[in-house]
mmCIF file of C-alpha atoms in Angstrom:
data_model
loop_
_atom_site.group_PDB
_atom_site.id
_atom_site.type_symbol
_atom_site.label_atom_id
_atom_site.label_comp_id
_atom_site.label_asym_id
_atom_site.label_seq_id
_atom_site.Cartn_x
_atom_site.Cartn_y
_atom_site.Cartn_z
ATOM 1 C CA UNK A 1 177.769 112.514 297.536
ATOM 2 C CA UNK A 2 174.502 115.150 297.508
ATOM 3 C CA UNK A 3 171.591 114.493 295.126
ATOM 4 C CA UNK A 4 172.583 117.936 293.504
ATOM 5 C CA UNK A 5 176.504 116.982 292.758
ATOM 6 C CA UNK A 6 174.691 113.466 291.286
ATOM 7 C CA UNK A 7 173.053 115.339 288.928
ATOM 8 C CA UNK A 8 175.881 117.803 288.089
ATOM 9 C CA UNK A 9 178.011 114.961 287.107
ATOM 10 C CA UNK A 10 175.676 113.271 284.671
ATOM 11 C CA UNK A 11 176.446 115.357 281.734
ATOM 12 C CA UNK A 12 179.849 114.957 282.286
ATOM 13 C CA UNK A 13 179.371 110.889 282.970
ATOM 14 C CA UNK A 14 177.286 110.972 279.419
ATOM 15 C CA UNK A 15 179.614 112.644 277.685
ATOM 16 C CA UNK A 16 182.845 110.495 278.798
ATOM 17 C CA UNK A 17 180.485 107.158 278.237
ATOM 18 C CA UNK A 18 179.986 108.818 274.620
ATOM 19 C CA UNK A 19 183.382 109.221 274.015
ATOM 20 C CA UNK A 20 183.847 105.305 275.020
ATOM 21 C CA UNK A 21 181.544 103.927 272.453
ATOM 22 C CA UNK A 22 183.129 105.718 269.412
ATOM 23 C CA UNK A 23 186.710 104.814 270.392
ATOM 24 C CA UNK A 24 185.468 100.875 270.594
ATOM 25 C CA UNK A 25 183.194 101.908 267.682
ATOM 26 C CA UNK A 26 186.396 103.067 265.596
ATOM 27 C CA UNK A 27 188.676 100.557 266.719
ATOM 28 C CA UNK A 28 186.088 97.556 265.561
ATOM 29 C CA UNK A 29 185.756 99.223 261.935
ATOM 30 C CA UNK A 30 189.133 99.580 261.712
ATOM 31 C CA UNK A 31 189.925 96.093 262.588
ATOM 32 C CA UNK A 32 186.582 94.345 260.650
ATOM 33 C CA UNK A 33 184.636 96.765 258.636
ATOM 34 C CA UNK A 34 181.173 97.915 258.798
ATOM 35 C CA UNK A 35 178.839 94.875 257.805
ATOM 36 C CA UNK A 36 180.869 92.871 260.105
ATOM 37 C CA UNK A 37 180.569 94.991 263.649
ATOM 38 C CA UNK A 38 177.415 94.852 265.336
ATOM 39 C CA UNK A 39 175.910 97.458 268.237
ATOM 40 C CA UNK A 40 176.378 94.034 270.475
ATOM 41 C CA UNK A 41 179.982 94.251 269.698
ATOM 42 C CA UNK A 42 180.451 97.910 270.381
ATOM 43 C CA UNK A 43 178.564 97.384 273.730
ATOM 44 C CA UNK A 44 180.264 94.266 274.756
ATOM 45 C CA UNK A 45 183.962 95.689 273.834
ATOM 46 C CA UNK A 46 182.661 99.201 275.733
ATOM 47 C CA UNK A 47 181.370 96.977 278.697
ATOM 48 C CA UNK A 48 178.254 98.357 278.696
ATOM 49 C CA UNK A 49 174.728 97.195 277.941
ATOM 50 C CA UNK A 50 173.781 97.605 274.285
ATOM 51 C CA UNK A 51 170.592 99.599 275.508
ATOM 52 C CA UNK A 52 172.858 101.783 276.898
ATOM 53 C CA UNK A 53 174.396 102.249 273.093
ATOM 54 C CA UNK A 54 171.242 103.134 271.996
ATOM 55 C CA UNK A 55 170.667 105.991 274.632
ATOM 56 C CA UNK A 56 173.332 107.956 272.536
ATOM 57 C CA UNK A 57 173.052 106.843 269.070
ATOM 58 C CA UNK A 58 169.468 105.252 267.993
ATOM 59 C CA UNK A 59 170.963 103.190 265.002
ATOM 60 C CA UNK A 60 174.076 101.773 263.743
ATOM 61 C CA UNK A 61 174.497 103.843 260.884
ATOM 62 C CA UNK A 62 174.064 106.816 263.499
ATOM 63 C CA UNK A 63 176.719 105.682 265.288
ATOM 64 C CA UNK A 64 179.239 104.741 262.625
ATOM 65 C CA UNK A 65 178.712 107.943 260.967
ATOM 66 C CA UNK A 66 179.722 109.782 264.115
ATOM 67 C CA UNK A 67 182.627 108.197 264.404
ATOM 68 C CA UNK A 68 183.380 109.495 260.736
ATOM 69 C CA UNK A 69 182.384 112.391 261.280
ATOM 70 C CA UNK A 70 184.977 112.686 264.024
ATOM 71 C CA UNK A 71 187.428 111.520 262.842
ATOM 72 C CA UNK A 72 186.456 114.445 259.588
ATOM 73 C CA UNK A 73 186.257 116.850 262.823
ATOM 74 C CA UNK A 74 190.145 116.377 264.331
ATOM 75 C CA UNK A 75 192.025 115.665 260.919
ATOM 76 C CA UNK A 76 190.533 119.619 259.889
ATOM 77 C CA UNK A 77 191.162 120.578 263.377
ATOM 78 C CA UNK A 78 195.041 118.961 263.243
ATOM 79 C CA UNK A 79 195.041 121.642 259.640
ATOM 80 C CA UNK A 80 193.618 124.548 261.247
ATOM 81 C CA UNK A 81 196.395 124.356 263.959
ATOM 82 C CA UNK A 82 198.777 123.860 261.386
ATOM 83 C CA UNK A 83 198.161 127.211 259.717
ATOM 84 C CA UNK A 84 198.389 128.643 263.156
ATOM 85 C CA UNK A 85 201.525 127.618 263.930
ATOM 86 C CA UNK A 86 203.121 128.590 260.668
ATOM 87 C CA UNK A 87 201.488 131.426 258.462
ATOM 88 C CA UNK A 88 203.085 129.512 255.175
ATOM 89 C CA UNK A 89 200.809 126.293 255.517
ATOM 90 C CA UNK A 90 198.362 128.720 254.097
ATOM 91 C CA UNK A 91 199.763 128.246 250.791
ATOM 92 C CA UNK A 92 198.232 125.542 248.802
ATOM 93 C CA UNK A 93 201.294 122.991 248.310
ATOM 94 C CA UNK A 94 201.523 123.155 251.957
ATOM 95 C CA UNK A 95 198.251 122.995 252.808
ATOM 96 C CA UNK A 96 198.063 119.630 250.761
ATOM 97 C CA UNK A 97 201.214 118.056 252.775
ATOM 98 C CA UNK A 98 199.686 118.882 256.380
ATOM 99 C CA UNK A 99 196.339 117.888 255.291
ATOM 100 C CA UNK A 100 197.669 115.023 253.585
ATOM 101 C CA UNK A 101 199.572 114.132 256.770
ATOM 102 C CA UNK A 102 196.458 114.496 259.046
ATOM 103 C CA UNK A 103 194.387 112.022 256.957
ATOM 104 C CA UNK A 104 197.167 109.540 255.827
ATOM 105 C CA UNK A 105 197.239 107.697 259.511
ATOM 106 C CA UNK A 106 193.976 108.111 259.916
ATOM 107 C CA UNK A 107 192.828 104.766 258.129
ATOM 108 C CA UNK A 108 188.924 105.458 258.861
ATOM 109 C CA UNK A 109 188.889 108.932 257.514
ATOM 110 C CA UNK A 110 191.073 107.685 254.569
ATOM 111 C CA UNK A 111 188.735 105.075 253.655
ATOM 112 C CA UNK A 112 185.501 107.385 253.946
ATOM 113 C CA UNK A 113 187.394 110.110 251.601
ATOM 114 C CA UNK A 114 188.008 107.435 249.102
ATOM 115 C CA UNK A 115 184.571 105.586 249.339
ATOM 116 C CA UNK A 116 185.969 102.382 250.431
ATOM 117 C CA UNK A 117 182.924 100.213 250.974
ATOM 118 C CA UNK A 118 184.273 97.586 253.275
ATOM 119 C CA UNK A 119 184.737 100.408 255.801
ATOM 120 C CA UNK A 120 181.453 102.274 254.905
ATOM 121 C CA UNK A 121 179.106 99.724 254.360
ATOM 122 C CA UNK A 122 175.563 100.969 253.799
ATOM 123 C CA UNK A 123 176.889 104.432 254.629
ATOM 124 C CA UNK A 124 178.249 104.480 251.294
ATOM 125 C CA UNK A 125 174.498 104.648 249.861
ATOM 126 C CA UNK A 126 173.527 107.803 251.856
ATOM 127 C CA UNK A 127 176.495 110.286 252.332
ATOM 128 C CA UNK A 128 176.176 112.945 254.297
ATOM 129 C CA UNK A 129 175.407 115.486 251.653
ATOM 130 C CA UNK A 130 175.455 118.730 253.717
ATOM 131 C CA UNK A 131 178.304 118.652 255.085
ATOM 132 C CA UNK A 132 180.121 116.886 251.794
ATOM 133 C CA UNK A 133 178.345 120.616 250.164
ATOM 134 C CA UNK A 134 179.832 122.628 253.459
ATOM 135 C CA UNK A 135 183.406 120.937 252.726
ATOM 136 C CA UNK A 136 183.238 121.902 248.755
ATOM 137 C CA UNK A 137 182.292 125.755 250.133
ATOM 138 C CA UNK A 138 184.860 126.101 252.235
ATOM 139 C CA UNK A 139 187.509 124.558 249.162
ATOM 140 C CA UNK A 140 186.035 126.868 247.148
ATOM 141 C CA UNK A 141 186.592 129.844 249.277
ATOM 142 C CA UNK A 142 190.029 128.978 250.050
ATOM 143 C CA UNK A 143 190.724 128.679 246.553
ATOM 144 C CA UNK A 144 189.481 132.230 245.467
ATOM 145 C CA UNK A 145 191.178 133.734 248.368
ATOM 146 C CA UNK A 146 194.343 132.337 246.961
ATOM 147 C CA UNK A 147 193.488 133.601 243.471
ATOM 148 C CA UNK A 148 192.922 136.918 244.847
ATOM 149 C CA UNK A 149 196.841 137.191 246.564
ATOM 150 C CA UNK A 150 197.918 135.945 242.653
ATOM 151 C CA UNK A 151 198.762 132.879 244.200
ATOM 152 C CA UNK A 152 197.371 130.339 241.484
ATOM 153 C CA UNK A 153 197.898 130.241 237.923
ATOM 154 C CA UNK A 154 195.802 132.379 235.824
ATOM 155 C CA UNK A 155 195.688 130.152 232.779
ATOM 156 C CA UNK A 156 193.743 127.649 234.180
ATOM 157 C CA UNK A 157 189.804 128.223 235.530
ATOM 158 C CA UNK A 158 188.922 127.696 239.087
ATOM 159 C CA UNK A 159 186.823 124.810 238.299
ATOM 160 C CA UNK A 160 189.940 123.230 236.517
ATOM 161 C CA UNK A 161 191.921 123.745 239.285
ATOM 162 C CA UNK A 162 189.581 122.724 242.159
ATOM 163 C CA UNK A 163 189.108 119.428 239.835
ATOM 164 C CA UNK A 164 192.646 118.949 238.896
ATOM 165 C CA UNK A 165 193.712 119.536 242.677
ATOM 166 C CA UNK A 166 191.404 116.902 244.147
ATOM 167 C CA UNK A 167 192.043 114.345 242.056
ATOM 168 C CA UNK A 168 195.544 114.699 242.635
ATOM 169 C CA UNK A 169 195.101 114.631 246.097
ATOM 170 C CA UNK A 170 193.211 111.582 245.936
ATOM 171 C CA UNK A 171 195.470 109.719 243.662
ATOM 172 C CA UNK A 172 198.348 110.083 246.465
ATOM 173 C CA UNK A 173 195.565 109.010 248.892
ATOM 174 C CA UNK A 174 194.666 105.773 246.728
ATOM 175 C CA UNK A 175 198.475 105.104 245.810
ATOM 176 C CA UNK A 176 199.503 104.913 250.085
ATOM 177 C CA UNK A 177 200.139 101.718 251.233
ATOM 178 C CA UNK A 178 202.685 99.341 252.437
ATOM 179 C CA UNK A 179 204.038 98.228 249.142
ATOM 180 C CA UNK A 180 204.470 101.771 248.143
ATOM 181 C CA UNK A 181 207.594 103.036 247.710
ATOM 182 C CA UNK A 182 209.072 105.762 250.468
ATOM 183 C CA UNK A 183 206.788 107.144 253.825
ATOM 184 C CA UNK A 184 203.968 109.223 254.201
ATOM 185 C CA UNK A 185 206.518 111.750 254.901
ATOM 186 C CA UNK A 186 208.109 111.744 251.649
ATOM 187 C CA UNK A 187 204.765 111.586 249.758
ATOM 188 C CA UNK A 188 203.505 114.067 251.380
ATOM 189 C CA UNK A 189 206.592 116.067 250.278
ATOM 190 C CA UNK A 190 206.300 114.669 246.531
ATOM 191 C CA UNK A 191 202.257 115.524 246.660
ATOM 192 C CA UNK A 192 203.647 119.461 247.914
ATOM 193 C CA UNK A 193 206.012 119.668 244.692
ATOM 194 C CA UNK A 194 203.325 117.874 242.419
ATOM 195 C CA UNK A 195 200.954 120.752 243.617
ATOM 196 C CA UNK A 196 203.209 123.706 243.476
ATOM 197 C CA UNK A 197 204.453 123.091 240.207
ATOM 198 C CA UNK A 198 201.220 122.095 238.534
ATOM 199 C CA UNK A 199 198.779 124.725 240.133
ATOM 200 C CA UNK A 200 200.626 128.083 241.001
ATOM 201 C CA UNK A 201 202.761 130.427 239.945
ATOM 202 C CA UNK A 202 206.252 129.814 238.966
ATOM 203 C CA UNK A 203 207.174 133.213 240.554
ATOM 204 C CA UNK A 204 205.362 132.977 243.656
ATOM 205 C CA UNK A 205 204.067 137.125 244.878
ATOM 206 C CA UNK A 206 206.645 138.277 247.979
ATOM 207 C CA UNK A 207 203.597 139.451 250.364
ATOM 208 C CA UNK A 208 203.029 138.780 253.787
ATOM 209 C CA UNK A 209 200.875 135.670 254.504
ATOM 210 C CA UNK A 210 199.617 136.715 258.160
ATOM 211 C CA UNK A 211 196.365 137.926 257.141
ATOM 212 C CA UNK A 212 195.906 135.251 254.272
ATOM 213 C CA UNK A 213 196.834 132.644 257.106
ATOM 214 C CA UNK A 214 193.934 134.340 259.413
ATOM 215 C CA UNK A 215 191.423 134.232 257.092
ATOM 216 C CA UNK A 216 192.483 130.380 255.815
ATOM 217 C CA UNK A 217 192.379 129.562 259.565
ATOM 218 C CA UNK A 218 188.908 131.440 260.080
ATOM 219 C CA UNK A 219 187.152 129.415 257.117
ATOM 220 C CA UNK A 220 188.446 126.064 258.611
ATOM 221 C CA UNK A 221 187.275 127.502 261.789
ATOM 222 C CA UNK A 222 183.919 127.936 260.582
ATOM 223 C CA UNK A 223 183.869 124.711 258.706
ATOM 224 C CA UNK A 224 185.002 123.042 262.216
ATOM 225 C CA UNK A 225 181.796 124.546 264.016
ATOM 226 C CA UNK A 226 179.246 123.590 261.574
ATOM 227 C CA UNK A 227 180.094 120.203 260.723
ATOM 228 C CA UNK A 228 180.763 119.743 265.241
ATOM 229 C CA UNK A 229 177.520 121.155 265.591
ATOM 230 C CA UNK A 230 175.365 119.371 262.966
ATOM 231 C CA UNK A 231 176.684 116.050 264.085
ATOM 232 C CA UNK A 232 176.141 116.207 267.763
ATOM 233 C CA UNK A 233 179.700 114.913 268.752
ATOM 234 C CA UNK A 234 180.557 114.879 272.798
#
């Protein structure tokens, strides 16, 4: 092989080698936690030399956080396609069962949602603030483009709702388990009839939901581009 096709294949080489570390990364919090999983770990499980670790990600916490940040990065991509496929996951009881869905076997991005700090370790102490402020943006948004198609109920404020909604979202989070009654699936479906009954109308508008679907699926879009590009991912 040339010198030239060498050096054409590095990024490409870098990239899949990057991808290696945060599987092994994810799979040893998953399995022990954060305090207990060492960069030796990662690099002896990747089969790689720990220097080589630290060529992509300088420190632990670095590291770790990527592979939260990832994991953020598909479970809003899995919603975004969602919409896509069917204009009435736009709606906010079904936006909470596919989003629900997305996170709920995801046991890494469930535990950083909830703040579990066996998973989280010292990340726990410094969250990632911007992109927890880009996340509350985009909720917002979505929210007032709902209010806008009469969509939510009007005797309640924004800020009740957006409060109301997440801790109810959360609660069905915290509550999943293995001694919990029923599946995923059927919570989901419990969490999308807690939702519609407590935060829109009884009488949901007849309107089309293409162009409310577009512009829900644009704001994830956007929300998907910032948070790839501000933590570096491969």
């Amino acid at each position: 092989m040339s010198d030239h096709s060498e050096r054409a294949r590095e990024p490409l080489q870098r990239a899949e080698r990057a991808v290696r570390i945060l599987d092994v990364a994810a799979d040893l919090l998953a399995r022990h936690g954060y305090r207990r999983v060492t960069m030796d770990d990662v690099a002896a499980q990747a089969g790689i030399g720990k220097g080589t670790v630290y060529l992509h990600w300088k420190t632990r916490e670095q590291l770790f956080g990527a592979v939260f940040a990832r994991e953020l990065l598909r479970a809003t991509d899995d919603l975004q396609q969602a919409i896509e496929q069917d204009p009435r996951t736009c709606l906010l009881h079904n936006f909470a069962r596919a989003y629900y869905l997305a996170i709920v076997d995801r046991p890494l991005l469930r535990g950083l949602l909830l703040g579990d700090p066996h998973l989280l370790g010292k990340l726990t102490d410094s969250p990632d603030a911007a992109r927890n402020d880009r996340h509350t943006a985009m909720a917002h948004d979505y929210l007032a483009l709902l209010a806008e198609h009469g969509l939510l109920r009007d005797d309640l404020s924004m800020g009740e709702i957006a409060y109301a909604y997440q801790a109810t979202f959360e609660g069905f989070l915290r509550a999943e388990g293995p001694t919990s009654t029923g599946g995923p699936e059927q919570h989901a479906e419990l969490l999308a009839r807690t939702v519609r009954r407590a935060f829109e109308n009884e009488e949901t508008p007849d309107l089309p939901l293409h162009a409310l679907a577009t512009a829900t699926a644009t704001l994830l879009g956007d929300l998907i581009d910032a948070d790839r590009a501000a933590s570096h991912l491969p």
